[in-house]
JSON list of C-alpha atoms and ligand atoms in Angstrom, two decimals:
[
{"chain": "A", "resi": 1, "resn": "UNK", "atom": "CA", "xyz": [-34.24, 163.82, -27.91]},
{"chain": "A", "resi": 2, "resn": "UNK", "atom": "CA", "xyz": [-33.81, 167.34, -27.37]},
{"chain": "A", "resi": 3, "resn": "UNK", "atom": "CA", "xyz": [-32.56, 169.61, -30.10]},
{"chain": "A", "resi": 4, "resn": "UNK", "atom": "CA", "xyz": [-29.86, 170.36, -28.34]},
{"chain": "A", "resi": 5, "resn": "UNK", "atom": "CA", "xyz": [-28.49, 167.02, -28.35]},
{"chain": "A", "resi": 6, "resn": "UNK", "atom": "CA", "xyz": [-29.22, 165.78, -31.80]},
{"chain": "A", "resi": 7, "resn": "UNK", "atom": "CA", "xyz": [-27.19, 168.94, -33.15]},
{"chain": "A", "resi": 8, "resn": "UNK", "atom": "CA", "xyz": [-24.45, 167.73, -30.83]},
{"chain": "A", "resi": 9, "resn": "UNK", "atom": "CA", "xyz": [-24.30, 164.45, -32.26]},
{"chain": "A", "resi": 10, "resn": "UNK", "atom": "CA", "xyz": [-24.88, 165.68, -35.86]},
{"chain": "A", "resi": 11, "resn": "UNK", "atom": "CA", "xyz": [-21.49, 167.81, -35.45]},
{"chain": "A", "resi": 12, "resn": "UNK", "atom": "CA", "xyz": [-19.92, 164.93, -33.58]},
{"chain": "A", "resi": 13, "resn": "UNK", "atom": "CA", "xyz": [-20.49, 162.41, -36.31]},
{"chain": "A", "resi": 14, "resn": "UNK", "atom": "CA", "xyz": [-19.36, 165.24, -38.79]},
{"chain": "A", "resi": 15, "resn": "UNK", "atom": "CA", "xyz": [-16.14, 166.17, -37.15]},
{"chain": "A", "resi": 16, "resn": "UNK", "atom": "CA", "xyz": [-14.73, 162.09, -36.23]},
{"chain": "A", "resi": 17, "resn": "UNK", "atom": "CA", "xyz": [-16.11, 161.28, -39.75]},
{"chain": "A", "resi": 18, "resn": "UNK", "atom": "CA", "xyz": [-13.69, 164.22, -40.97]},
{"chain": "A", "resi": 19, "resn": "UNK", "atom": "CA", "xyz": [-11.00, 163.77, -38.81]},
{"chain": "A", "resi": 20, "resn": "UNK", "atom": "CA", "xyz": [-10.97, 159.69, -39.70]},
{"chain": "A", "resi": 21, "resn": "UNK", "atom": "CA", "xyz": [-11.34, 161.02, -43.54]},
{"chain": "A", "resi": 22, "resn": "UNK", "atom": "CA", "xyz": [-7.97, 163.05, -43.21]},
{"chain": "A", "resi": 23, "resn": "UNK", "atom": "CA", "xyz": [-6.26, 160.94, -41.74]},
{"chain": "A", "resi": 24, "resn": "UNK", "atom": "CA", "xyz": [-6.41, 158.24, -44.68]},
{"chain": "A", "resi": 25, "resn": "UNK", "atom": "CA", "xyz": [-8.71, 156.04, -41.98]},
{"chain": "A", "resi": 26, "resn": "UNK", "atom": "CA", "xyz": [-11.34, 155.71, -45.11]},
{"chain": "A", "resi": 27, "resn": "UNK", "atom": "CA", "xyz": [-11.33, 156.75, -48.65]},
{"chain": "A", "resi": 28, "resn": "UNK", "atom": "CA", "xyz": [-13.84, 158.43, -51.90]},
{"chain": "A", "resi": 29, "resn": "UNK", "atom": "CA", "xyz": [-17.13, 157.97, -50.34]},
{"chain": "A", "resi": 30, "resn": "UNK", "atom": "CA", "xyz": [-16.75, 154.60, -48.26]},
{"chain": "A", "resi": 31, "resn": "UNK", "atom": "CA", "xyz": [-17.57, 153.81, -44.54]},
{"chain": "A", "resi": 32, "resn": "UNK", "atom": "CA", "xyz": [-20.35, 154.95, -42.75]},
{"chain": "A", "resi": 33, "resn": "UNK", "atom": "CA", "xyz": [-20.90, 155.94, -38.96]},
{"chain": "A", "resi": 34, "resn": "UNK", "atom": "CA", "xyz": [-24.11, 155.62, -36.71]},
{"chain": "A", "resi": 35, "resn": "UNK", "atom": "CA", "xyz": [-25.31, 156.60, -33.35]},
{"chain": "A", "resi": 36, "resn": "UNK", "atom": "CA", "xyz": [-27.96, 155.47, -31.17]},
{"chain": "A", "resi": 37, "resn": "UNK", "atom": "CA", "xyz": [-30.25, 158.27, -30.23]},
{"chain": "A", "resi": 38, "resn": "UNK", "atom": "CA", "xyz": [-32.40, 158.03, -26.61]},
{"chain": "A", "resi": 39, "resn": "UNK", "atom": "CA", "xyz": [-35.75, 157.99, -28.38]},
{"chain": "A", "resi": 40, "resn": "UNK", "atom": "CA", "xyz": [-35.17, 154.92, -29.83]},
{"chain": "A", "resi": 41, "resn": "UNK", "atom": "CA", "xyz": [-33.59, 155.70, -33.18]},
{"chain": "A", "resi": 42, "resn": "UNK", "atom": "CA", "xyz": [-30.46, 156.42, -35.06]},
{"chain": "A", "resi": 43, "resn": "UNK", "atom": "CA", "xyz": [-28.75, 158.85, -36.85]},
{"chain": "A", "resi": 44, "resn": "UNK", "atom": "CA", "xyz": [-26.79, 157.51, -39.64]},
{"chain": "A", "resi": 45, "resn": "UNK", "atom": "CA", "xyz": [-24.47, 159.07, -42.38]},
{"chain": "A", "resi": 46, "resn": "UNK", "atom": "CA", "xyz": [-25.97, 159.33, -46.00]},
{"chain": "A", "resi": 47, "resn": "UNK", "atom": "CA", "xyz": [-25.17, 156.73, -48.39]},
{"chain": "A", "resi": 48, "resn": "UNK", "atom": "CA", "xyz": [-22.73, 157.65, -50.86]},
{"chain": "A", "resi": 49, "resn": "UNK", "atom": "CA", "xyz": [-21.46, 160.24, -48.67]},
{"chain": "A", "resi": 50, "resn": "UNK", "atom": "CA", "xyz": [-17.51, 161.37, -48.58]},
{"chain": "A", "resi": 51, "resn": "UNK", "atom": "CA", "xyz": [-17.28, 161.33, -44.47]},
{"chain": "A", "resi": 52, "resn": "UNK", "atom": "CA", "xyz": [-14.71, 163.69, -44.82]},
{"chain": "A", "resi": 53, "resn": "UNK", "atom": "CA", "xyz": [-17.50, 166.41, -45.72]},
{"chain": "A", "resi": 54, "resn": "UNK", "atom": "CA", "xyz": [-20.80, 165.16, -44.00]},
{"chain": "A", "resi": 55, "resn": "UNK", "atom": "CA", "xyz": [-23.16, 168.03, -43.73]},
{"chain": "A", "resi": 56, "resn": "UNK", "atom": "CA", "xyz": [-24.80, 167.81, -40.38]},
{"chain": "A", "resi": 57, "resn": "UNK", "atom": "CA", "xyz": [-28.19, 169.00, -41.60]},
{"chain": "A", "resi": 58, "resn": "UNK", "atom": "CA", "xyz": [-28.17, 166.09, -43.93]},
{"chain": "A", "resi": 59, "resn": "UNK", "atom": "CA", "xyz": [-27.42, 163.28, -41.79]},
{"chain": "A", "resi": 60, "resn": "UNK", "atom": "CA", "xyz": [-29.91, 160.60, -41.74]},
{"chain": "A", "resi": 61, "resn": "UNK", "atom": "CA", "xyz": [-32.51, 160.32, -38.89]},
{"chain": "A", "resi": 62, "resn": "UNK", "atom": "CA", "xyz": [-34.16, 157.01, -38.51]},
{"chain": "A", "resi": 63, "resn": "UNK", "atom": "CA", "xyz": [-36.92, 155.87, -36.14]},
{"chain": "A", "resi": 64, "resn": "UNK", "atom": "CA", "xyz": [-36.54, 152.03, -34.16]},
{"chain": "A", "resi": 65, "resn": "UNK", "atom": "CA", "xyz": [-37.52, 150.73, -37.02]},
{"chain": "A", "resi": 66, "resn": "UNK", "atom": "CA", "xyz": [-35.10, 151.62, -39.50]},
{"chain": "A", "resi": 67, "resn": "UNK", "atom": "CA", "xyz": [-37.59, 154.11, -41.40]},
{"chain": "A", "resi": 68, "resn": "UNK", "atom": "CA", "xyz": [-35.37, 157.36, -42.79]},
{"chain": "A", "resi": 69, "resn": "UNK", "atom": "CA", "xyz": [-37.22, 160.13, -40.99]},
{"chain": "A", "resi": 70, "resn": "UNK", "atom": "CA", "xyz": [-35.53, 163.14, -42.29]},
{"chain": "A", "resi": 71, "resn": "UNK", "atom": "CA", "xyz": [-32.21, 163.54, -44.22]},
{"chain": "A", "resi": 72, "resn": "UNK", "atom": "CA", "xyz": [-30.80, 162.38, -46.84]},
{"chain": "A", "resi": 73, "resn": "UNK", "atom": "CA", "xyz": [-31.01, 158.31, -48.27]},
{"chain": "A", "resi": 74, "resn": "UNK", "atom": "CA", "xyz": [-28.76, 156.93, -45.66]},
{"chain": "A", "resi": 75, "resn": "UNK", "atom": "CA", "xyz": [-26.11, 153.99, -45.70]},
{"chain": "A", "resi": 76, "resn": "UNK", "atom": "CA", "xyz": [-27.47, 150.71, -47.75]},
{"chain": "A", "resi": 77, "resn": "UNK", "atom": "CA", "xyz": [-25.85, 149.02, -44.58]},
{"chain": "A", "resi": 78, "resn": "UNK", "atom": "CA", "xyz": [-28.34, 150.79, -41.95]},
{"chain": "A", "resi": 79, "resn": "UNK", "atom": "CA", "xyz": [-29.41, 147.28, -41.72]},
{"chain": "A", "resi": 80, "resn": "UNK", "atom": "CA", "xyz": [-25.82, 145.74, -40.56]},
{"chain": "A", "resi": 81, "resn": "UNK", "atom": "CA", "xyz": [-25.82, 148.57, -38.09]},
{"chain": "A", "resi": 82, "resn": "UNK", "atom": "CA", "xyz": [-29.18, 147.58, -36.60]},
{"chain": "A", "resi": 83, "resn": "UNK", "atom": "CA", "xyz": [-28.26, 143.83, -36.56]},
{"chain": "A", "resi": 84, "resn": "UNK", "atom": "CA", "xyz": [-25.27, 144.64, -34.27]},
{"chain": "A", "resi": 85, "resn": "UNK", "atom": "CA", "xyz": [-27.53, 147.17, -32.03]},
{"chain": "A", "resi": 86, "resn": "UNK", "atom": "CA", "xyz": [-29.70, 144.65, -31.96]},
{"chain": "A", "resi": 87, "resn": "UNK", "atom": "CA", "xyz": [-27.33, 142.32, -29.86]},
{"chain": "A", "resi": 88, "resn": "UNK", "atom": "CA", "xyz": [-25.53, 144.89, -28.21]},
{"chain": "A", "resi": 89, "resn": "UNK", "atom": "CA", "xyz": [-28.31, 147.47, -25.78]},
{"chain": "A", "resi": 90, "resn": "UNK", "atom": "CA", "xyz": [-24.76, 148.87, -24.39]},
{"chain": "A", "resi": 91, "resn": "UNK", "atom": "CA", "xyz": [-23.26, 149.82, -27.65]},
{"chain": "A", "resi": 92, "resn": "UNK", "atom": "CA", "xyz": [-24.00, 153.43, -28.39]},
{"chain": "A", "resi": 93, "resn": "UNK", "atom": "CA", "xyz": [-22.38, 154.21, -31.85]},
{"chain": "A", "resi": 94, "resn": "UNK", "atom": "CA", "xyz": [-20.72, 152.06, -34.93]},
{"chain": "A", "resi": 95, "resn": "UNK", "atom": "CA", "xyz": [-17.87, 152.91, -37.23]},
{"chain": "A", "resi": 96, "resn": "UNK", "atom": "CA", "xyz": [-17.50, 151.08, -40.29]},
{"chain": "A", "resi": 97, "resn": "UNK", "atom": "CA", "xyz": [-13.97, 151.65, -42.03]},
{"chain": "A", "resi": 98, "resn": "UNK", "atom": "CA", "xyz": [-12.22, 150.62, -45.71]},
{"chain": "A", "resi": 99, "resn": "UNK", "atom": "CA", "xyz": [-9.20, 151.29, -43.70]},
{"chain": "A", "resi": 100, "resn": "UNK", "atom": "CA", "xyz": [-6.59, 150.00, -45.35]},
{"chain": "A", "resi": 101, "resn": "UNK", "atom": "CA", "xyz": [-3.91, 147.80, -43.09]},
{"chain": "A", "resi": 102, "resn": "UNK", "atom": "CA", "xyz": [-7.60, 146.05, -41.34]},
{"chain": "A", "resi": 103, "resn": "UNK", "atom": "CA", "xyz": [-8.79, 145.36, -45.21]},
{"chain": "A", "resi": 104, "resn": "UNK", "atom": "CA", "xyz": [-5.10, 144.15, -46.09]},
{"chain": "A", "resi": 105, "resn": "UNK", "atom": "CA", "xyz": [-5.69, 141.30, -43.01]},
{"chain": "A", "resi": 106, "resn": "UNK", "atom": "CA", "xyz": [-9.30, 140.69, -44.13]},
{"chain": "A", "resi": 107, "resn": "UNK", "atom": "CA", "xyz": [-7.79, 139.40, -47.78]},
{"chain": "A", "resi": 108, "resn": "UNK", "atom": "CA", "xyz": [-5.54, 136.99, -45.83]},
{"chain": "A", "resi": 109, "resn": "UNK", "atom": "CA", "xyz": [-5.70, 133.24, -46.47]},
{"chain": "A", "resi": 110, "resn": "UNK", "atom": "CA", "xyz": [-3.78, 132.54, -43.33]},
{"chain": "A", "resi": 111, "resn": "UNK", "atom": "CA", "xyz": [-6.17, 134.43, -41.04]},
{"chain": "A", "resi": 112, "resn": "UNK", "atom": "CA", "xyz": [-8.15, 132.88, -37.53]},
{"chain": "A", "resi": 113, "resn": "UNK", "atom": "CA", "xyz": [-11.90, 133.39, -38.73]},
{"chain": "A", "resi": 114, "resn": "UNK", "atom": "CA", "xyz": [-12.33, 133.04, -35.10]},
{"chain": "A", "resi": 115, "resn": "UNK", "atom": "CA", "xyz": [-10.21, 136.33, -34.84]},
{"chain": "A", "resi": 116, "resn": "UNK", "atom": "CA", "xyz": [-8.33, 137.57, -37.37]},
{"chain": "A", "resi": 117, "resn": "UNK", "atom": "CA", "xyz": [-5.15, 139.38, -35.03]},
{"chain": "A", "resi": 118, "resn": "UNK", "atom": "CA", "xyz": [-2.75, 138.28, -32.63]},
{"chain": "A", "resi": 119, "resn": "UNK", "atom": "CA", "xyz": [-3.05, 140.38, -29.24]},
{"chain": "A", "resi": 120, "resn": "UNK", "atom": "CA", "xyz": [0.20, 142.45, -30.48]},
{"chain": "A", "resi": 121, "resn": "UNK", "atom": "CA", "xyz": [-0.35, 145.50, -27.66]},
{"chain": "A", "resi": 122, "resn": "UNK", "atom": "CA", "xyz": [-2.41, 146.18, -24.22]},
{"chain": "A", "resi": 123, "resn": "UNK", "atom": "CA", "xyz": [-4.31, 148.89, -26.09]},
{"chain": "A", "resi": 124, "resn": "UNK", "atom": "CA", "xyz": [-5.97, 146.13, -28.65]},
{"chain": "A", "resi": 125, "resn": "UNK", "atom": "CA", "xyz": [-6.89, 144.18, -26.16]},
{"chain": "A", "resi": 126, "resn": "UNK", "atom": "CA", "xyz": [-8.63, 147.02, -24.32]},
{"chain": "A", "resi": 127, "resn": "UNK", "atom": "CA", "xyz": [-10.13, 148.11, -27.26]},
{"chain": "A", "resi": 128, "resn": "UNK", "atom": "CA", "xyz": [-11.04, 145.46, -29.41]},
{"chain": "A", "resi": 129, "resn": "UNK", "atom": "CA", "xyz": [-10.75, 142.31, -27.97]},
{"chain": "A", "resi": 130, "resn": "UNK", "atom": "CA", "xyz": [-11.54, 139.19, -30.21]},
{"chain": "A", "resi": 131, "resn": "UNK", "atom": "CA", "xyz": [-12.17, 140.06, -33.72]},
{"chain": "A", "resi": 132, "resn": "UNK", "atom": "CA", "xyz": [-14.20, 137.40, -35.49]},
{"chain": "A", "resi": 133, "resn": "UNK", "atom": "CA", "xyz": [-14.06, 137.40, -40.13]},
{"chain": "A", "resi": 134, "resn": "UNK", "atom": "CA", "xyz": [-17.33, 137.84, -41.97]},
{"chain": "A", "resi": 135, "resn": "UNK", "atom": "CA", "xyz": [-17.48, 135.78, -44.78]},
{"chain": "A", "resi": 136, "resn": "UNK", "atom": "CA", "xyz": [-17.59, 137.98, -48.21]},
{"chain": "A", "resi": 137, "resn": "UNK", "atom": "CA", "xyz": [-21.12, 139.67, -49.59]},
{"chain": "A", "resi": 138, "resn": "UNK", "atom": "CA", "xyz": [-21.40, 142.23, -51.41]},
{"chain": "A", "resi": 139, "resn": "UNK", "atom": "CA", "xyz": [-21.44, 145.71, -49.56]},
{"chain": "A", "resi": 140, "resn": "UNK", "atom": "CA", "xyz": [-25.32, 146.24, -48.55]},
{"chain": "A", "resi": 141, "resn": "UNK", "atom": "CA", "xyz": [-26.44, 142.76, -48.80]},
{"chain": "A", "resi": 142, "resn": "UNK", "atom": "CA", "xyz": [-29.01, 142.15, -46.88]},
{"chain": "A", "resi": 143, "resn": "UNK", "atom": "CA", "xyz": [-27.72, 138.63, -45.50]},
{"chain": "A", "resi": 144, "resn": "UNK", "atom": "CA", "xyz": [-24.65, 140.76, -43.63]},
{"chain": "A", "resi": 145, "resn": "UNK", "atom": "CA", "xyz": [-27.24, 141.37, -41.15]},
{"chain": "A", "resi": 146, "resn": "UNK", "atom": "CA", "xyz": [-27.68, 137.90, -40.60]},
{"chain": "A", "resi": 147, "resn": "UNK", "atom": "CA", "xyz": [-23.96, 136.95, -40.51]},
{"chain": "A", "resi": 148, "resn": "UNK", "atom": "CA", "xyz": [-23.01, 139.15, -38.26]},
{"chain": "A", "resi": 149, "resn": "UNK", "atom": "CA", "xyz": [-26.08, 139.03, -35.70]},
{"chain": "A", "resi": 150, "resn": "UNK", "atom": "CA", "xyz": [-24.34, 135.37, -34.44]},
{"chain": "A", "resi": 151, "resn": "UNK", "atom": "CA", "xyz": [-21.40, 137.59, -33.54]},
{"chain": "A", "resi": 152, "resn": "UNK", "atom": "CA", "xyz": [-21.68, 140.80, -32.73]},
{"chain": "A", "resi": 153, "resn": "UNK", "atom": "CA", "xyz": [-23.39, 140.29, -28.75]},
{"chain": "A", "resi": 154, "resn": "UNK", "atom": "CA", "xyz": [-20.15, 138.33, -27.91]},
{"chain": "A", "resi": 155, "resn": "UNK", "atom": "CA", "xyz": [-17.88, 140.66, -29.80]},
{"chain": "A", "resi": 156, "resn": "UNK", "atom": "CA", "xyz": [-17.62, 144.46, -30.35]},
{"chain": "A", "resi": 157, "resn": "UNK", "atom": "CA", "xyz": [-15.76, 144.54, -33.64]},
{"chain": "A", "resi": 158, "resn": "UNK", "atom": "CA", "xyz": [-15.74, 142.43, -36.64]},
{"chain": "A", "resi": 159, "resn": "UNK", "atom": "CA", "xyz": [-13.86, 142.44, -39.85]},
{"chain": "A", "resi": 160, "resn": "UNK", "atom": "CA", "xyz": [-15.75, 142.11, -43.01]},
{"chain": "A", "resi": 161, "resn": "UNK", "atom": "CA", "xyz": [-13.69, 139.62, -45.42]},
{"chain": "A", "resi": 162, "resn": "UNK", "atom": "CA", "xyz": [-12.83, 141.74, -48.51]},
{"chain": "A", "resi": 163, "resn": "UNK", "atom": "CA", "xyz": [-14.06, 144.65, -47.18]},
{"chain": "A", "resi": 164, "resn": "UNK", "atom": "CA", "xyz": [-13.33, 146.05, -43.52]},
{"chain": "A", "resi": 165, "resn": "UNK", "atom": "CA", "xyz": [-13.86, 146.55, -40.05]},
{"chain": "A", "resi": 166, "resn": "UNK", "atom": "CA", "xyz": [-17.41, 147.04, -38.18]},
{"chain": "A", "resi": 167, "resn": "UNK", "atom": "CA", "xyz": [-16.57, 148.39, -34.57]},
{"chain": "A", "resi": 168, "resn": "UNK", "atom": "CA", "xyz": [-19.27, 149.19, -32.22]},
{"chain": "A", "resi": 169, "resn": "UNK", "atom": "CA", "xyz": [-18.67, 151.41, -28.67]},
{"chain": "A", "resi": 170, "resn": "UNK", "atom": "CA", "xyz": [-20.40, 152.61, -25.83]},
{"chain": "A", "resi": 171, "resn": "UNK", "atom": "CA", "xyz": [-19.86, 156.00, -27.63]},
{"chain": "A", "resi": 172, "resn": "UNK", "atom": "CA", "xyz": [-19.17, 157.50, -30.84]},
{"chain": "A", "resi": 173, "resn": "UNK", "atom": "CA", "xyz": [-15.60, 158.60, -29.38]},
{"chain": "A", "resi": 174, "resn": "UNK", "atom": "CA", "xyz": [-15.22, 154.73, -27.83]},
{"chain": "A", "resi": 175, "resn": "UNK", "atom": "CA", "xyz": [-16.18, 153.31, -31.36]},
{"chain": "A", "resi": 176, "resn": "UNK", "atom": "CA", "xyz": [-13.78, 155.75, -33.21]},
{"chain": "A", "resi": 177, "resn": "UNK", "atom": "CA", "xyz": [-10.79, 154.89, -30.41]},
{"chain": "A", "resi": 178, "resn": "UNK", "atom": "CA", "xyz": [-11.45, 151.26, -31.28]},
{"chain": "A", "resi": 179, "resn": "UNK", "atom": "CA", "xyz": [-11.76, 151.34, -34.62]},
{"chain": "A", "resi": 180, "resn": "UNK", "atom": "CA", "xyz": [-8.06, 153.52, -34.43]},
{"chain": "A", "resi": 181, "resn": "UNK", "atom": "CA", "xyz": [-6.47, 150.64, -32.25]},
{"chain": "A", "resi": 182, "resn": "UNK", "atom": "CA", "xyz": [-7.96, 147.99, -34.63]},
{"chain": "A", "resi": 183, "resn": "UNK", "atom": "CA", "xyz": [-6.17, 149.78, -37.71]},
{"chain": "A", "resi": 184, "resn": "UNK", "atom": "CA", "xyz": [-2.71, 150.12, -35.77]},
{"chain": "A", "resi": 185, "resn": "UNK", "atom": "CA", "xyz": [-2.94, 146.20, -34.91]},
{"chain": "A", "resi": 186, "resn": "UNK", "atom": "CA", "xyz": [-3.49, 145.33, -38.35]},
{"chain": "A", "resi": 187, "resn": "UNK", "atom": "CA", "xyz": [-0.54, 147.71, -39.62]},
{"chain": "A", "resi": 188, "resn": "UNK", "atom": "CA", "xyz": [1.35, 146.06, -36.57]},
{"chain": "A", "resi": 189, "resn": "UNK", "atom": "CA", "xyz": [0.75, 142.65, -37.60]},
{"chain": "A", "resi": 190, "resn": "UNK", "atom": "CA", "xyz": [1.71, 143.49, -41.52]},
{"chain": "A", "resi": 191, "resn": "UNK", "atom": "CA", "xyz": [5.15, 144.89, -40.89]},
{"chain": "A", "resi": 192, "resn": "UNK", "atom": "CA", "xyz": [5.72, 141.58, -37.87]},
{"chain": "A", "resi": 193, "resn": "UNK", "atom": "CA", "xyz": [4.86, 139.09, -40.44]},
{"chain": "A", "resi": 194, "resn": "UNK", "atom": "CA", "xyz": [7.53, 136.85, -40.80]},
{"chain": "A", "resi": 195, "resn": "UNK", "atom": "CA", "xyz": [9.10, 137.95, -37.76]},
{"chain": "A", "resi": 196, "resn": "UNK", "atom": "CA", "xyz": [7.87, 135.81, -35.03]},
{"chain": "A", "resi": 197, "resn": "UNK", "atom": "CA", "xyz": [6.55, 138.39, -33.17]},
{"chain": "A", "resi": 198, "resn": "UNK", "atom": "CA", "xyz": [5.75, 137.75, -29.48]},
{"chain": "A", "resi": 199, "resn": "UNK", "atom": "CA", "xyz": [2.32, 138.58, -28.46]},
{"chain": "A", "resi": 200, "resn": "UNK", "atom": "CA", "xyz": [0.89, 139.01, -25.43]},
{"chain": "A", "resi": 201, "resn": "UNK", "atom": "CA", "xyz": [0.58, 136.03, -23.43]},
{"chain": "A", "resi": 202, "resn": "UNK", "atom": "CA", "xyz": [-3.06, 134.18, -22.07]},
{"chain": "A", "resi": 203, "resn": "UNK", "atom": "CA", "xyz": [-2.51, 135.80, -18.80]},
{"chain": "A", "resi": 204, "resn": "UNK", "atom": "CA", "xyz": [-1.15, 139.19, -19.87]},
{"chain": "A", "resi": 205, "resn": "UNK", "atom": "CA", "xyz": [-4.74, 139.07, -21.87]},
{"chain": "A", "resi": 206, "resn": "UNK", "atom": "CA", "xyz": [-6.47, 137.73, -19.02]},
{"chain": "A", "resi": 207, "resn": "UNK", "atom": "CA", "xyz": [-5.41, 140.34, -16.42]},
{"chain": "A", "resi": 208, "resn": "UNK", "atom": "CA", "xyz": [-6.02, 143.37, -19.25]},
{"chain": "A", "resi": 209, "resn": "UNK", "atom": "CA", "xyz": [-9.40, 142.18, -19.28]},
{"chain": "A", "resi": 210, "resn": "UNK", "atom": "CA", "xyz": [-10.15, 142.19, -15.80]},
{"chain": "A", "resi": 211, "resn": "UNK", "atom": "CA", "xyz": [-8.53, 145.63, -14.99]},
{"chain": "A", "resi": 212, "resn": "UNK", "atom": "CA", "xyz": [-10.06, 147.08, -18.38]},
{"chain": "A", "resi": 213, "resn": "UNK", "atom": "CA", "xyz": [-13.21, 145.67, -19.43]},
{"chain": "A", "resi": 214, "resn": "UNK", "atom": "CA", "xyz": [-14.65, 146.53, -22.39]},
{"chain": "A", "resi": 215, "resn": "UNK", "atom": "CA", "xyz": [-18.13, 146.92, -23.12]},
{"chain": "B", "resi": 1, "resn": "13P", "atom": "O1", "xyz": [-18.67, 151.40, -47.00]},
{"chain": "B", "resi": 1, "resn": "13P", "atom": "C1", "xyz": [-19.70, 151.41, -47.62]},
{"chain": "B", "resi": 1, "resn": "13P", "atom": "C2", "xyz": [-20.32, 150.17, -48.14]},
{"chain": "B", "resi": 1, "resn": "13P", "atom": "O2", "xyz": [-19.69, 149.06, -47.56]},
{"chain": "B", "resi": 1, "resn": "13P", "atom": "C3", "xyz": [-20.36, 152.72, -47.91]},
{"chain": "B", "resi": 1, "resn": "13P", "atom": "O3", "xyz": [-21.71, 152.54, -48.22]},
{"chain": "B", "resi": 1, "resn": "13P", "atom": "P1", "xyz": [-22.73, 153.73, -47.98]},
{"chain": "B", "resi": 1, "resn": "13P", "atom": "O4", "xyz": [-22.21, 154.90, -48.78]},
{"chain": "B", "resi": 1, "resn": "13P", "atom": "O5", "xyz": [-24.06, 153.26, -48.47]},
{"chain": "B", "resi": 1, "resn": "13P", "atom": "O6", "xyz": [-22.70, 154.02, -46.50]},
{"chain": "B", "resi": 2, "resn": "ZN", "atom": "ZN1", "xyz": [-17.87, 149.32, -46.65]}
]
């Protein structure tokens, strides 16, 4: 990858990280963003690192393997990341969020597992799709990898029980859009409940997806 592009993604991951930092999209030091560089590798923000103030110097760079090449230590979910690249050769970039409606819906008892929210709006559908619950482990355990491998080639997002959304894209701007549209839902479907909200019908969903895929 040419220097020119790495610094472009280093300040890209640093400006959506801050941007989804201000906006109350994460909080203290939780979530973590990567993207998928063209040589193979990743860059991946730092564990234990506030993404409202990611240095771009700083930010991990890993080879195909998962091996921290320069940087600082980064996430203790690179792993979950790589699972879900693993399945999906057209996702470019993953956003994972503690934001708060989407972890609100992941503590629900009455929840699909199959997917967690009701098609509410046109812009959900485009963006998200079907959004299948992780069962609970502890953040970094290694057998999140494994949970959501079975998943994540069939579906962009999922929603860590306990914990939060995973949302993958073609780019880092596609992941962050999603991962946006995925919060409003959730907010959307905590203020309906209760309410009998209409949702979008099979063939409302059926001709979004045909006019907008997704990736
Ligand atoms: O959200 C997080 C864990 O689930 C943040 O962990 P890291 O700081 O290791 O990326
Ligand atoms: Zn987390």
């Amino acid at each position: 990858m040419s220097r020119h592009d790495d610094n472009r993604l280093r300040e890209q991951i640093a400006t959506l990280g801050r941007s989804l930092f201000d906006r109350g999209l994460t909080m203290g030091s939780s979530g973590n963003i990567s993207v998928r560089t063209d040589d193979g590798g990743w860059l991946m923000t730092p564990t234990n690192a506030c993404l409202g103030r990611l240095d771009p110097a700083r930010i991990s760079r890993l080879d195909g393997e998962g091996n921290c090449l320069d940087g600082d230590r980064p996430t203790k979910e690179s792993f979950l990341h790589m699972a879900m690249y693993a399945e999906r050769p057209q996702s470019g970039a993953i956003v994972h969020l503690h934001s708060t409606h989407s972890v609100a819906v992941s503590c629900l008892p009455e929840i699909d597992h199959d997917d967690c929210l009701p098609p509410l709006t046109a812009y959900y559908v485009m963006r998200v799709g079907r959004l299948p619950l992780v069962p609970y482990h502890m953040p970094g355990d290694a057998a999140l990898g494994d949970a959501v491998k079975g998943l994540a080639g069939r579906h962009s997002a999922v929603l860590l029980a306990n914990h939060g959304p995973v949302v993958a894209g073609k780019s880092l701007e596609a992941a962050v859009y999603a991962t946006e549209e995925l919060e409003e839902t959730a907010k959307l479907y905590l203020l309906l409940r209760g309410h009998n909200p209409r949702t979008l019908t099979p063939d409302q969903v059926a001709a979004l997806e045909a006019r907008f895929p997704r990736d």
